[in-house]
Amino acid sequence: KKEFWDTLYNSKELWDAPLTDTGKMQCGLLKERIIEEGVDVDLVVVSPLTRTLQTAQLSFGGTHPKTPFLAQELCRERIAKYTSEGRSDLAPLKRDWPHVDFSLVKDETDQMFAVKEEDAAVRARAMKFLEWVMTREEQRIAVVSHSVFLQQLYMCFTDTLPEEFYKEKQDFAGMRTAMLCYPEE
């Protein structure tokens, strides 16, 4: 594993890496859970990276065919050194994912990848994302994102969330439910 990351972490082969066969299987299990639990959503917000677009489609696409999908760069993975954290150009994404609204993805090429992020920067971006979510009119929003991003988001709420939310990374193709409420003034 170390050799793999040492030799390929900066490889063009891994740029915006798709799901592996294991990842696709995990999405199938998530889809089953969504059906079993009767999860109902008004909107699916998804990171514009290929593996999250695949996760959203494989998990929610068949169960929520009329639910809008909206790509949002604020919820993409932390940008460190791995090329898998880079985003494909916008035109091919729009072509390959015609049911996803990419109107919030402003740049054709990935401008975010040039600026590497520490955890504090990811938490700040996560809070901007959460502020954006709170402006949405939809009440039940599924967020399909990445483990490090979600962990940093949860770290902003250690005083109110159960410890399992922020102590460990989100499972691959995992699901956690949280209710967001405006604080009383």
Coordinates of C-alpha atoms in Angstrom, one line a residue:
K1 CA 0.0 0.0 0.0
K2 CA 2.8 2.5 0.9
E3 CA 4.6 1.7 -2.4
F4 CA 1.3 2.4 -4.2
W5 CA 0.8 5.8 -2.7
D6 CA 4.5 6.7 -2.9
T7 CA 4.6 6.0 -6.7
L8 CA 1.1 6.9 -7.8
Y9 CA -0.2 9.6 -5.5
N10 CA 0.8 12.2 -8.1
S11 CA -0.1 10.1 -11.1
K12 CA -2.4 11.2 -14.0
E13 CA -3.9 7.7 -13.7
L14 CA -5.5 8.7 -10.4
W15 CA -6.8 12.2 -11.4
D16 CA -10.4 12.3 -10.3
A17 CA -10.4 8.6 -9.7
P18 CA -13.6 6.6 -10.3
L19 CA -15.0 4.1 -7.8
T20 CA -13.4 0.7 -7.6
D21 CA -15.5 -2.4 -7.9
T22 CA -15.5 -2.6 -4.1
G23 CA -16.8 1.0 -4.0
K24 CA -19.6 0.1 -6.5
M25 CA -20.6 -2.9 -4.3
Q26 CA -20.6 -0.6 -1.2
C27 CA -23.0 1.7 -3.1
G28 CA -25.3 -1.2 -3.7
L29 CA -25.4 -1.9 0.0
L30 CA -26.1 1.8 0.7
K31 CA -28.9 1.7 -1.8
E32 CA -30.4 -1.3 0.0
R33 CA -30.2 0.6 3.3
I34 CA -31.8 3.7 1.7
I35 CA -34.7 1.6 0.6
E36 CA -35.0 -0.4 3.9
E37 CA -35.0 2.8 6.0
G38 CA -37.4 4.6 3.7
V39 CA -35.0 7.6 3.2
D40 CA -36.8 10.4 1.4
V41 CA -34.9 13.4 0.2
D42 CA -35.8 16.6 -1.7
L43 CA -32.3 17.2 -3.1
V44 CA -29.1 15.3 -3.5
V45 CA -26.1 17.6 -3.2
V46 CA -22.9 16.0 -4.5
S47 CA -19.3 16.8 -4.7
P48 CA -18.3 17.2 -8.4
L49 CA -15.6 14.5 -8.2
T50 CA -16.3 11.4 -10.3
R51 CA -16.4 8.9 -7.4
T52 CA -19.0 11.0 -5.5
L53 CA -21.1 11.4 -8.7
Q54 CA -21.0 7.7 -9.1
T55 CA -21.9 7.1 -5.4
A56 CA -24.9 9.5 -5.7
Q57 CA -26.2 7.8 -8.9
L58 CA -25.7 4.3 -7.7
S59 CA -27.2 5.0 -4.2
F60 CA -29.9 7.5 -4.9
G61 CA -30.4 7.5 -8.7
G62 CA -32.5 4.4 -8.8
T63 CA -34.4 5.1 -5.5
H64 CA -35.0 8.8 -6.1
P65 CA -35.3 9.2 -9.9
K66 CA -37.1 12.5 -9.8
T67 CA -35.0 14.1 -7.1
P68 CA -32.7 16.8 -8.4
F69 CA -28.9 16.4 -8.1
L70 CA -26.8 19.5 -7.6
A71 CA -23.0 19.5 -7.8
Q72 CA -21.4 21.8 -5.2
E73 CA -17.6 22.3 -5.0
L74 CA -17.7 23.4 -1.3
C75 CA -18.3 19.8 -0.3
R76 CA -15.5 18.2 -2.2
E77 CA -12.6 16.3 -0.6
R78 CA -9.7 18.0 1.2
I79 CA -7.2 19.1 -1.3
A80 CA -3.8 17.7 -0.3
K81 CA -1.2 16.0 -2.5
Y82 CA -3.2 13.2 -4.1
T83 CA -4.3 13.6 -7.7
S84 CA -7.5 11.6 -6.9
E85 CA -8.6 14.9 -5.1
G86 CA -8.5 16.7 -8.5
R87 CA -11.7 17.4 -10.5
S88 CA -12.2 16.5 -14.1
D89 CA -13.0 19.3 -16.5
L90 CA -16.5 20.5 -16.4
A91 CA -17.6 19.8 -20.0
P92 CA -17.0 16.0 -19.7
L93 CA -18.7 15.9 -16.3
K94 CA -21.8 17.6 -17.8
R95 CA -21.7 15.2 -20.7
D96 CA -21.3 12.1 -18.5
W97 CA -23.8 13.2 -15.8
P98 CA -26.6 15.0 -17.7
H99 CA -29.1 14.7 -14.8
V100 CA -26.7 16.7 -12.4
D101 CA -27.0 20.4 -12.2
F102 CA -23.4 21.8 -12.4
S103 CA -24.4 25.5 -12.3
L104 CA -22.6 26.0 -9.1
V105 CA -19.3 24.7 -10.5
K106 CA -18.0 27.9 -12.1
D107 CA -14.6 27.0 -13.6
E108 CA -14.1 24.6 -16.6
T109 CA -10.8 23.4 -15.1
D110 CA -10.1 22.6 -11.5
Q111 CA -8.9 25.8 -9.9
M112 CA -9.2 24.5 -6.4
F113 CA -6.6 21.8 -6.7
A114 CA -3.7 24.3 -6.9
V115 CA -4.3 25.4 -3.3
K116 CA -3.5 22.6 -0.8
E117 CA -5.6 22.6 2.4
E118 CA -4.8 21.9 6.1
D119 CA -7.7 20.7 8.3
A120 CA -8.5 24.2 9.5
A121 CA -9.1 25.3 5.9
V122 CA -11.3 22.3 5.3
R123 CA -13.3 23.1 8.4
A124 CA -13.8 26.7 7.2
R125 CA -14.9 25.5 3.8
A126 CA -17.2 23.0 5.5
M127 CA -18.9 25.8 7.5
K128 CA -19.4 27.8 4.3
F129 CA -21.0 24.7 2.8
L130 CA -23.2 24.3 5.8
E131 CA -24.2 28.0 5.6
W132 CA -25.1 27.5 2.0
V133 CA -27.2 24.3 2.9
M134 CA -29.1 26.3 5.4
T135 CA -30.2 28.8 2.7
R136 CA -31.8 26.0 0.7
E137 CA -35.6 25.8 0.6
E138 CA -35.5 21.9 0.5
Q139 CA -36.0 20.3 4.0
R140 CA -34.4 16.9 3.4
I141 CA -31.0 17.1 1.7
A142 CA -28.7 14.2 1.1
V143 CA -25.0 15.2 0.9
V144 CA -22.7 12.9 -1.0
S145 CA -19.2 13.9 -0.1
H146 CA -15.9 12.6 1.1
S147 CA -14.7 11.2 4.4
V148 CA -12.1 13.8 5.3
F149 CA -14.4 16.7 4.4
L150 CA -17.3 15.2 6.5
Q151 CA -15.0 14.5 9.4
Q152 CA -13.8 18.1 9.4
L153 CA -17.5 19.3 9.2
Y154 CA -18.4 17.1 12.1
M155 CA -15.4 18.5 14.1
C156 CA -17.1 21.9 14.1
F157 CA -19.9 20.4 16.3
T158 CA -18.1 18.3 18.8
D159 CA -20.2 19.8 21.6
T160 CA -23.5 18.6 20.0
L161 CA -22.8 15.6 17.9
P162 CA -22.3 12.0 19.1
E163 CA -18.6 11.1 19.3
E164 CA -18.8 8.5 16.5
F165 CA -19.6 11.4 14.1
Y166 CA -16.2 13.1 14.5
K167 CA -13.8 10.6 16.0
E168 CA -13.6 8.3 13.0
K169 CA -13.7 9.0 9.3
Q170 CA -17.0 8.4 7.5
D171 CA -17.3 4.9 6.1
F172 CA -17.0 4.5 2.4
A173 CA -20.5 4.7 1.0
G174 CA -21.7 5.2 4.6
M175 CA -24.7 7.1 5.7
R176 CA -25.2 9.3 8.8
T177 CA -28.3 11.3 9.5
A178 CA -28.3 14.7 11.2
M179 CA -30.9 17.4 11.7
L180 CA -29.8 21.0 11.3
C181 CA -31.6 23.7 13.2
Y182 CA -31.2 27.4 13.4
P183 CA -30.2 28.5 16.9
E184 CA -32.8 30.4 18.8
E185 CA -32.0 34.0 19.0

